[in-house]
Short mmCIF file of C-alpha atoms in Angstrom, two decimals:
data_model
loop_
_atom_site.label_atom_id
_atom_site.label_comp_id
_atom_site.label_asym_id
_atom_site.label_seq_id
_atom_site.Cartn_x
_atom_site.Cartn_y
_atom_site.Cartn_z
CA UNK A 1 34.96 -19.97 -23.78
CA UNK A 2 32.86 -17.00 -24.92
CA UNK A 3 29.74 -16.59 -22.76
CA UNK A 4 27.10 -13.96 -23.41
CA UNK A 5 24.58 -13.11 -20.70
CA UNK A 6 21.49 -11.24 -21.83
CA UNK A 7 20.00 -9.26 -18.95
CA UNK A 8 21.41 -8.62 -15.48
CA UNK A 9 18.78 -8.49 -12.81
CA UNK A 10 18.81 -11.24 -10.15
CA UNK A 11 19.54 -14.32 -12.27
CA UNK A 12 21.96 -12.64 -14.68
CA UNK A 13 23.95 -11.04 -11.89
CA UNK A 14 24.38 -14.28 -9.97
CA UNK A 15 25.12 -16.24 -13.14
CA UNK A 16 27.92 -13.82 -14.02
CA UNK A 17 29.33 -13.96 -10.50
CA UNK A 18 29.31 -17.75 -10.36
CA UNK A 19 30.68 -18.29 -13.87
CA UNK A 20 33.62 -15.98 -13.26
CA UNK A 21 34.26 -17.36 -9.77
CA UNK A 22 34.54 -20.90 -11.15
CA UNK A 23 36.00 -19.98 -14.55
CA UNK A 24 38.00 -16.74 -14.24
CA UNK A 25 39.55 -17.40 -17.66
CA UNK A 26 36.17 -17.32 -19.45
CA UNK A 27 35.33 -14.39 -21.73
CA UNK A 28 32.00 -13.24 -20.24
CA UNK A 29 30.02 -10.34 -21.70
CA UNK A 30 26.89 -9.02 -20.02
CA UNK A 31 24.39 -6.98 -22.04
CA UNK A 32 21.94 -4.90 -19.99
CA UNK A 33 19.59 -2.29 -21.47
CA UNK A 34 19.43 -0.26 -18.24
CA UNK A 35 22.19 1.68 -16.49
CA UNK A 36 21.86 -0.37 -13.29
CA UNK A 37 21.52 -3.99 -12.26
CA UNK A 38 20.38 -6.21 -9.37
CA UNK A 39 17.69 -3.82 -8.08
CA UNK A 40 15.59 -5.36 -5.29
CA UNK A 41 12.17 -4.30 -6.55
CA UNK A 42 10.51 -6.07 -3.61
CA UNK A 43 11.63 -3.07 -1.56
CA UNK A 44 9.75 -0.42 -3.56
CA UNK A 45 6.71 -0.34 -1.26
CA UNK A 46 8.97 -0.15 1.78
CA UNK A 47 10.90 2.74 0.26
CA UNK A 48 7.68 4.58 -0.61
CA UNK A 49 6.55 4.07 3.01
CA UNK A 50 9.80 5.41 4.46
CA UNK A 51 11.30 2.14 5.74
CA UNK A 52 14.53 2.07 3.70
CA UNK A 53 17.71 3.38 5.30
CA UNK A 54 19.53 4.03 2.02
CA UNK A 55 18.12 3.35 -1.48
CA UNK A 56 21.63 2.60 -2.74
CA UNK A 57 21.53 -0.50 -0.52
CA UNK A 58 18.60 -1.82 -2.57
CA UNK A 59 21.19 -3.05 -5.09
CA UNK A 60 23.22 -6.13 -4.15
CA UNK A 61 25.78 -5.71 -6.91
CA UNK A 62 26.90 -3.19 -9.53
CA UNK A 63 28.43 -3.07 -13.02
CA UNK A 64 31.72 -2.16 -11.36
CA UNK A 65 31.63 -5.21 -9.08
CA UNK A 66 31.01 -7.60 -11.97
CA UNK A 67 33.67 -5.87 -14.07
CA UNK A 68 36.14 -6.37 -11.21
CA UNK A 69 35.42 -10.11 -11.41
CA UNK A 70 36.31 -9.97 -15.10
CA UNK A 71 33.00 -9.41 -16.89
CA UNK A 72 32.76 -7.13 -19.91
CA UNK A 73 29.82 -5.00 -18.79
CA UNK A 74 27.91 -3.51 -21.70
CA UNK A 75 25.30 -1.35 -19.98
CA UNK A 76 22.62 0.48 -21.98
CA UNK A 77 22.97 -2.16 -24.68
CA UNK A 78 19.86 -3.87 -26.03
CA UNK A 79 20.01 -7.33 -27.59
CA UNK A 80 17.58 -7.08 -30.49
CA UNK A 81 18.01 -10.52 -32.07
CA UNK A 82 19.41 -13.94 -31.21
CA UNK A 83 20.45 -16.35 -33.98
CA UNK A 84 20.71 -19.71 -32.26
CA UNK A 85 21.65 -21.50 -35.49
CA UNK A 86 24.77 -19.40 -36.03
CA UNK A 87 25.25 -18.64 -32.32
CA UNK A 88 25.27 -14.87 -32.60
CA UNK A 89 23.44 -11.98 -30.97
CA UNK A 90 22.64 -8.61 -32.50
CA UNK A 91 23.21 -5.74 -30.08
CA UNK A 92 22.30 -2.06 -30.21
CA UNK A 93 24.20 0.54 -28.19
CA UNK A 94 21.32 2.66 -26.87
CA UNK A 95 23.53 5.73 -26.51
CA UNK A 96 25.42 5.75 -29.83
CA UNK A 97 22.88 3.81 -31.89
CA UNK A 98 25.63 1.50 -33.17
CA UNK A 99 24.54 -2.05 -34.03
CA UNK A 100 26.91 -5.01 -33.88
CA UNK A 101 26.81 -8.79 -34.18
CA UNK A 102 28.67 -10.88 -31.60
CA UNK A 103 29.31 -14.64 -31.55
CA UNK A 104 29.02 -16.86 -28.48
CA UNK A 105 29.89 -20.38 -27.37
CA UNK A 106 27.34 -20.40 -24.53
CA UNK A 107 24.33 -18.11 -24.14
CA UNK A 108 22.59 -17.27 -20.86
CA UNK A 109 19.08 -15.87 -21.21
CA UNK A 110 18.18 -13.93 -18.07
CA UNK A 111 15.92 -11.34 -19.64
CA UNK A 112 13.54 -11.34 -16.68
CA UNK A 113 9.91 -10.35 -16.82
CA UNK A 114 7.84 -7.28 -17.53
CA UNK A 115 4.54 -6.10 -16.04
CA UNK A 116 1.36 -7.26 -17.71
CA UNK A 117 0.09 -4.07 -19.35
CA UNK A 118 -3.40 -4.73 -20.72
CA UNK A 119 -4.47 -2.85 -23.88
CA UNK A 120 -6.95 -0.68 -21.99
CA UNK A 121 -8.26 2.65 -23.20
CA UNK A 122 -6.20 5.46 -21.65
CA UNK A 123 -3.41 3.16 -20.45
CA UNK A 124 -0.88 5.83 -21.46
CA UNK A 125 -2.44 8.40 -19.10
CA UNK A 126 0.33 10.46 -17.48
CA UNK A 127 -0.97 9.61 -14.01
CA UNK A 128 -0.72 5.84 -14.51
CA UNK A 129 2.52 4.29 -13.21
CA UNK A 130 4.27 0.93 -13.06
CA UNK A 131 5.97 -0.70 -10.06
CA UNK A 132 8.82 -2.81 -11.38
CA UNK A 133 12.27 -1.25 -11.82
CA UNK A 134 14.54 1.47 -10.42
CA UNK A 135 12.98 4.12 -12.66
CA UNK A 136 9.48 3.23 -11.45
CA UNK A 137 10.72 3.21 -7.85
CA UNK A 138 12.12 6.73 -8.15
CA UNK A 139 8.90 8.00 -9.70
CA UNK A 140 6.73 6.55 -6.94
CA UNK A 141 9.07 7.71 -4.17
CA UNK A 142 9.17 11.27 -5.56
CA UNK A 143 5.37 11.33 -5.70
CA UNK A 144 4.84 9.86 -2.23
CA UNK A 145 4.95 13.19 -0.42
CA UNK A 146 2.87 15.03 -3.02
CA UNK A 147 -0.18 12.84 -3.49
CA UNK A 148 -3.20 12.42 -1.24
CA UNK A 149 -4.82 9.46 -2.97
CA UNK A 150 -3.94 6.42 -5.05
CA UNK A 151 -5.63 3.60 -6.90
CA UNK A 152 -3.60 0.38 -6.83
CA UNK A 153 -4.56 -2.11 -9.53
CA UNK A 154 -3.65 -5.67 -8.66
CA UNK A 155 -3.87 -7.29 -5.21
CA UNK A 156 -0.96 -9.70 -5.46
CA UNK A 157 2.08 -9.20 -3.25
CA UNK A 158 3.33 -6.00 -4.89
CA UNK A 159 -0.06 -4.28 -5.05
CA UNK A 160 -0.99 -5.45 -1.54
CA UNK A 161 2.21 -4.03 -0.03
CA UNK A 162 1.96 -0.77 -1.94
CA UNK A 163 -1.68 -0.25 -0.92
CA UNK A 164 -0.75 -0.95 2.70
CA UNK A 165 2.08 1.57 2.72
CA UNK A 166 -0.05 4.27 1.12
CA UNK A 167 -2.76 3.64 3.72
CA UNK A 168 -0.31 3.76 6.62
CA UNK A 169 1.06 7.09 5.39
CA UNK A 170 -2.38 8.70 5.30
CA UNK A 171 -3.35 8.35 1.63
CA UNK A 172 -6.85 7.56 0.45
CA UNK A 173 -6.42 4.18 -1.18
CA UNK A 174 -8.51 2.03 -3.50
CA UNK A 175 -7.29 -1.50 -4.20
CA UNK A 176 -8.72 -3.12 -7.35
CA UNK A 177 -8.38 -6.71 -8.50
CA UNK A 178 -10.20 -8.85 -11.04
CA UNK A 179 -10.19 -11.78 -8.61
CA UNK A 180 -12.69 -11.87 -5.74
CA UNK A 181 -10.06 -11.84 -2.98
CA UNK A 182 -6.83 -10.03 -2.13
CA UNK A 183 -3.74 -12.24 -2.46
CA UNK A 184 -6.05 -14.81 -4.06
CA UNK A 185 -3.20 -16.69 -5.75
CA UNK A 186 -1.10 -16.79 -2.59
CA UNK A 187 -3.48 -17.73 0.24
CA UNK A 188 -6.83 -19.38 0.85
CA UNK A 189 -9.98 -17.57 1.95
CA UNK A 190 -9.52 -18.21 5.67
CA UNK A 191 -6.45 -15.96 5.56
CA UNK A 192 -7.49 -13.46 2.90
CA UNK A 193 -10.72 -12.68 4.78
CA UNK A 194 -8.61 -11.53 7.70
CA UNK A 195 -6.31 -9.54 5.44
CA UNK A 196 -9.25 -7.81 3.77
CA UNK A 197 -10.59 -6.73 7.18
CA UNK A 198 -7.21 -5.14 7.92
CA UNK A 199 -7.49 -3.11 4.73
CA UNK A 200 -11.01 -1.89 5.42
CA UNK A 201 -10.15 -1.18 9.08
CA UNK A 202 -7.39 1.09 7.77
CA UNK A 203 -9.68 2.94 5.39
CA UNK A 204 -8.76 1.15 2.16
CA UNK A 205 -11.60 0.76 -0.32
CA UNK A 206 -11.59 -2.72 -1.82
CA UNK A 207 -12.91 -3.12 -5.36
CA UNK A 208 -12.56 -6.87 -5.80
CA UNK A 209 -13.93 -8.93 -8.67
CA UNK A 210 -13.73 -5.86 -10.91
CA UNK A 211 -11.99 -5.57 -14.27
CA UNK A 212 -10.44 -2.25 -15.28
CA UNK A 213 -11.84 -0.98 -18.58
CA UNK A 214 -10.30 2.46 -18.93
CA UNK A 215 -8.34 5.45 -17.58
CA UNK A 216 -9.20 9.11 -18.04
CA UNK A 217 -8.50 12.51 -16.52
CA UNK A 218 -5.77 15.13 -16.45
CA UNK A 219 -4.96 16.55 -13.01
CA UNK A 220 -6.20 13.30 -11.50
CA UNK A 221 -6.91 9.90 -13.01
CA UNK A 222 -10.26 8.13 -13.05
CA UNK A 223 -10.06 4.36 -13.22
CA UNK A 224 -13.19 2.85 -14.73
CA UNK A 225 -14.08 -0.79 -14.12
CA UNK A 226 -16.93 -3.01 -15.25
CA UNK A 227 -18.66 -2.18 -11.95
CA UNK A 228 -17.75 1.40 -11.10
CA UNK A 229 -15.18 4.20 -11.26
CA UNK A 230 -12.53 5.49 -8.83
CA UNK A 231 -10.65 8.79 -8.94
CA UNK A 232 -7.28 9.51 -7.34
CA UNK A 233 -4.09 11.49 -7.86
CA UNK A 234 -2.31 8.49 -9.37
CA UNK A 235 -2.98 4.87 -10.38
CA UNK A 236 -0.34 2.14 -10.19
CA UNK A 237 -0.47 -1.02 -12.29
CA UNK A 238 0.53 -4.07 -10.24
CA UNK A 239 -1.20 -6.64 -12.41
CA UNK A 240 1.48 -9.31 -12.44
CA UNK A 241 4.36 -10.21 -14.73
CA UNK A 242 4.99 -12.21 -17.87
CA UNK A 243 8.29 -13.65 -19.11
CA UNK A 244 10.26 -11.25 -21.30
CA UNK A 245 11.28 -13.93 -23.79
CA UNK A 246 10.17 -12.78 -27.25
CA UNK A 247 13.77 -13.05 -28.49
CA UNK A 248 13.68 -16.82 -27.94
CA UNK A 249 10.18 -17.56 -29.25
CA UNK A 250 10.20 -20.56 -31.57
CA UNK A 251 13.85 -21.29 -30.77
CA UNK A 252 13.59 -23.15 -27.46
CA UNK A 253 10.85 -25.01 -25.63
CA UNK A 254 8.51 -22.78 -23.64
CA UNK A 255 5.42 -22.91 -21.47
CA UNK A 256 2.31 -21.40 -23.08
CA UNK A 257 3.00 -18.07 -21.35
CA UNK A 258 6.51 -17.86 -22.82
CA UNK A 259 8.52 -19.08 -19.83
CA UNK A 260 11.58 -20.98 -21.10
CA UNK A 261 11.67 -24.63 -20.07
CA UNK A 262 14.99 -25.95 -18.77
CA UNK A 263 16.30 -29.29 -17.60
CA UNK A 264 17.64 -29.88 -14.08
CA UNK A 265 20.95 -28.24 -15.08
CA UNK A 266 19.31 -25.02 -16.36
CA UNK A 267 19.93 -25.99 -19.99
CA UNK A 268 17.18 -25.20 -22.47
CA UNK A 269 16.21 -27.51 -25.34
CA UNK A 270 19.39 -26.14 -26.97
CA UNK A 271 22.29 -27.51 -24.85
CA UNK A 272 24.48 -24.41 -25.28
CA UNK A 273 21.68 -22.05 -24.22
CA UNK A 274 20.82 -21.62 -20.55
CA UNK A 275 17.91 -19.76 -18.97
CA UNK A 276 17.18 -18.61 -15.42
CA UNK A 277 15.08 -16.25 -13.37
CA UNK A 278 11.79 -14.67 -14.37
CA UNK A 279 12.36 -15.61 -18.02
CA UNK A 280 12.40 -19.31 -17.12
CA UNK A 281 9.98 -21.90 -15.82
CA UNK A 282 10.58 -23.53 -12.46
CA UNK A 283 10.33 -27.17 -11.43
CA UNK A 284 7.51 -27.00 -8.87
CA UNK A 285 8.00 -29.74 -6.31
CA UNK A 286 4.42 -29.99 -4.95
CA UNK A 287 3.23 -31.06 -8.42
CA UNK A 288 6.50 -32.33 -9.94
CA UNK A 289 5.71 -30.21 -13.02
CA UNK A 290 7.05 -27.09 -14.69
CA UNK A 291 5.38 -23.89 -13.54
CA UNK A 292 5.88 -20.14 -13.70
CA UNK A 293 6.68 -18.57 -10.33
CA UNK A 294 8.63 -15.31 -10.67
CA UNK A 295 10.39 -14.88 -7.33
CA UNK A 296 13.83 -13.44 -6.57
CA UNK A 297 14.68 -16.56 -4.56
CA UNK A 298 14.15 -18.75 -7.61
CA UNK A 299 16.13 -16.39 -9.82
CA UNK A 300 19.14 -16.26 -7.51
CA UNK A 301 19.38 -20.04 -7.17
CA UNK A 302 18.88 -20.63 -10.88
CA UNK A 303 21.54 -18.05 -11.72
CA UNK A 304 24.03 -19.75 -9.41
CA UNK A 305 23.22 -23.10 -11.03
CA UNK A 306 23.98 -21.67 -14.47
CA UNK A 307 27.45 -20.87 -13.16
CA UNK A 308 27.91 -24.37 -11.75
CA UNK A 309 26.78 -26.03 -15.00
CA UNK A 310 28.06 -23.70 -17.71
CA UNK A 311 30.97 -26.01 -18.60
CA UNK A 312 29.25 -29.36 -18.02
CA UNK A 313 26.21 -30.68 -16.11
CA UNK A 314 27.36 -30.73 -12.50
CA UNK A 315 24.81 -29.55 -9.93
CA UNK A 316 21.13 -30.43 -10.23
CA UNK A 317 18.29 -27.98 -9.65
CA UNK A 318 16.34 -28.98 -6.53
CA UNK A 319 13.17 -27.25 -7.69
CA UNK A 320 11.06 -24.81 -5.73
CA UNK A 321 8.18 -24.74 -3.28
CA UNK A 322 7.31 -21.09 -3.98
CA UNK A 323 7.97 -20.15 -0.35
CA UNK A 324 7.08 -16.55 0.46
CA UNK A 325 5.92 -14.19 3.18
CA UNK A 326 4.53 -10.70 3.54
CA UNK A 327 3.93 -8.34 6.44
CA UNK A 328 0.72 -6.30 6.22
CA UNK A 329 -0.51 -4.00 8.99
CA UNK A 330 1.78 -5.71 11.50
CA UNK A 331 0.58 -9.21 10.62
CA UNK A 332 2.93 -11.89 9.30
CA UNK A 333 1.47 -14.00 6.50
CA UNK A 334 3.66 -16.80 5.17
CA UNK A 335 3.26 -19.86 2.98
CA UNK A 336 5.02 -22.57 1.05
CA UNK A 337 3.69 -24.95 -1.57
CA UNK A 338 0.09 -25.38 -2.64
CA UNK A 339 -2.99 -23.67 -1.30
CA UNK A 340 -6.30 -25.50 -1.71
CA UNK A 341 -7.28 -23.04 -4.45
CA UNK A 342 -3.89 -23.43 -6.13
CA UNK A 343 -4.26 -27.19 -6.04
CA UNK A 344 -7.70 -26.98 -7.61
CA UNK A 345 -6.37 -24.76 -10.41
CA UNK A 346 -3.66 -27.35 -11.11
CA UNK A 347 -6.02 -30.35 -10.87
CA UNK A 348 -4.21 -31.69 -7.83
CA UNK A 349 -6.19 -33.50 -5.15
CA UNK A 350 -5.37 -32.27 -1.64
CA UNK A 351 -6.84 -32.45 1.82
CA UNK A 352 -6.35 -29.67 4.36
CA UNK A 353 -6.80 -28.69 7.98
CA UNK A 354 -6.61 -25.37 9.83
CA UNK A 355 -5.95 -24.83 13.54
CA UNK A 356 -5.23 -21.88 15.80
CA UNK A 357 -3.11 -21.91 18.95
CA UNK A 358 -1.17 -19.36 20.99
CA UNK A 359 2.43 -19.30 19.91
CA UNK A 360 3.72 -19.58 23.50
CA UNK A 361 2.30 -20.58 26.93
CA UNK A 362 -0.49 -18.56 28.52
CA UNK A 363 1.56 -18.15 31.71
CA UNK A 364 3.74 -15.66 29.82
CA UNK A 365 2.81 -12.01 30.27
CA UNK A 366 1.82 -11.89 26.61
CA UNK A 367 1.12 -14.28 23.79
CA UNK A 368 -0.89 -14.22 20.57
CA UNK A 369 -2.56 -16.82 18.32
CA UNK A 370 -1.04 -18.40 15.25
CA UNK A 371 -3.39 -19.62 12.53
CA UNK A 372 -1.91 -22.63 10.72
CA UNK A 373 -3.08 -24.49 7.64
CA UNK A 374 -1.59 -27.65 6.16
CA UNK A 375 -2.26 -29.30 2.80
CA UNK A 376 -1.35 -32.88 1.92
CA UNK A 377 -1.88 -35.63 -0.63
CA UNK A 378 -4.77 -37.76 0.72
CA UNK A 379 -3.32 -40.91 -0.89
CA UNK A 380 0.35 -40.70 0.08
CA UNK A 381 0.02 -38.22 2.98
CA UNK A 382 2.91 -36.25 1.42
CA UNK A 383 3.01 -32.63 2.63
CA UNK A 384 2.09 -30.32 -0.26
CA UNK A 385 1.68 -26.91 1.36
CA UNK A 386 1.23 -24.82 4.46
CA UNK A 387 0.24 -21.28 5.44
CA UNK A 388 0.49 -19.17 8.60
CA UNK A 389 -1.05 -15.93 9.89
CA UNK A 390 -0.21 -14.15 13.15
CA UNK A 391 0.74 -10.95 14.95
CA UNK A 392 3.84 -12.95 15.89
CA UNK A 393 6.64 -13.34 13.35
CA UNK A 394 5.93 -16.81 11.96
CA UNK A 395 7.67 -16.23 8.63
CA UNK A 396 10.24 -18.98 9.20
CA UNK A 397 7.43 -21.51 9.52
CA UNK A 398 7.11 -21.35 5.74
CA UNK A 399 10.72 -22.51 5.47
CA UNK A 400 9.94 -25.54 7.63
CA UNK A 401 7.08 -26.47 5.29
CA UNK A 402 9.38 -25.88 2.33
CA UNK A 403 11.84 -28.41 3.75
CA UNK A 404 9.00 -30.86 4.33
CA UNK A 405 7.85 -30.59 0.72
CA UNK A 406 11.42 -30.71 -0.61
CA UNK A 407 12.13 -33.97 1.20
CA UNK A 408 8.67 -35.42 0.45
CA UNK A 409 7.89 -35.67 4.14
CA UNK A 410 4.55 -37.13 5.24
CA UNK A 411 2.19 -35.48 7.69
CA UNK A 412 2.99 -38.30 10.13
CA UNK A 413 6.70 -37.49 10.02
CA UNK A 414 6.14 -33.74 10.26
CA UNK A 415 3.92 -34.23 13.30
CA UNK A 416 6.80 -35.87 15.19
CA UNK A 417 9.77 -33.81 13.96
CA UNK A 418 11.87 -32.64 16.91
CA UNK A 419 11.33 -28.93 17.50
CA UNK A 420 12.61 -26.86 20.40
CA UNK A 421 10.49 -25.74 23.33
CA UNK A 422 11.29 -22.66 25.37
CA UNK A 423 8.52 -20.49 26.85
CA UNK A 424 9.87 -17.34 25.25
CA UNK A 425 9.50 -18.84 21.81
CA UNK A 426 6.81 -21.53 21.59
CA UNK A 427 4.69 -24.22 23.24
CA UNK A 428 5.85 -27.71 24.24
CA UNK A 429 4.06 -28.73 21.05
CA UNK A 430 5.17 -26.32 18.33
CA UNK A 431 2.36 -25.01 16.12
CA UNK A 432 3.80 -26.84 13.10
CA UNK A 433 3.78 -30.16 14.96
CA UNK A 434 0.26 -29.35 16.15
CA UNK A 435 -1.20 -28.66 12.71
CA UNK A 436 0.50 -31.81 11.36
CA UNK A 437 -1.04 -33.82 14.20
CA UNK A 438 -4.43 -32.37 13.30
CA UNK A 439 -3.81 -33.47 9.72
CA UNK A 440 -2.94 -37.00 10.85
CA UNK A 441 -6.09 -37.14 12.97
CA UNK A 442 -8.23 -36.02 10.05
CA UNK A 443 -6.59 -38.51 7.68
CA UNK A 444 -7.11 -41.37 10.16
CA UNK A 445 -10.71 -40.36 10.74
CA UNK A 446 -11.39 -40.67 7.02
CA UNK A 447 -9.82 -44.12 6.96
CA UNK A 448 -11.92 -45.22 9.96
CA UNK A 449 -15.10 -43.92 8.37
#
């Protein structure tokens, strides 16, 4: 069996590992345009802020490791065309310039994503940087000790973390986003209001609800928006990602944004072509629909599933809840599933409740509040999402909500799930049980009224 894997970040790396683990006799070739693979880009902000012990540990595999498993690793090779009718790929060796055509029996498309780079005047300014791959990471790390100011464009996870690290290391920081709130696509206003106060308390200038219209300058860069202008030593684009799937356009089913649609076995609309990772759509369990959620966790699981199913459909994809967490200014912010704003954007009807309680008993020498929100279907009472904010590490709470969504648990069931009590760790009524009980009370009140 000849298998070609196009791209080797998270999904491609795990697909190659799993295919060769289960089918060591397969002829597997991996084409990767870069000289490295499996870079954990989520660690860039931490590296810039001085929290990484060894940057070499930001890679969880290598070309040598995959080659040892039996893969033919063709690094610095760019796949320029895919002929799905004749089952061939056209490949260019980026060092020699040689072009070749190679046939396959099964194709794995793990071409990932690429930053959204808007066609803005001055976008090629030398002081404008990206925050995506190993090359970008090295550039930003090398600049970290030289700059005094930065404009971060995009207040999603990557931009939010980068702005925080620059602020904590004494830089003058401006954080710009076209949406009216930081982390607007990840959390509701009751949490983002608190996050925004942390930024301003740490000297970060927030320019929210502003669209960038241009870049100018030489020694420094001036970022012009529709409402003002901001000058700094560098500007970093963190404006989100889009699927890097132009090679497959018109050949397989896609979402409108280009994310490749797969079935529950990671097969595309062409049975011998698989897709995974940031190039693929996910099956989003809160809505039971396809969605685009580029997260490393999704990519890893999808890549493993490609390996399980490359010979025949074997292991089904369980879907995703889009569980995630971030630490900003010492606060843990975690979520899984829908927010109320996310539900509205997807035309999903939800009800919600928010509570706050200390994470452990007041007789302890110290404790701190946990803010909890829960979202559910008002008709079925099925749990659809949850979010948490605290000085305490409540990140694993998102995983509990993820399990609740995955198993289609109701708020009534979640309210009575057995959870441990020990004064070092929590209250007799864990905060997740408590917020679920508040949800049940609200749902019953509506029925009574």
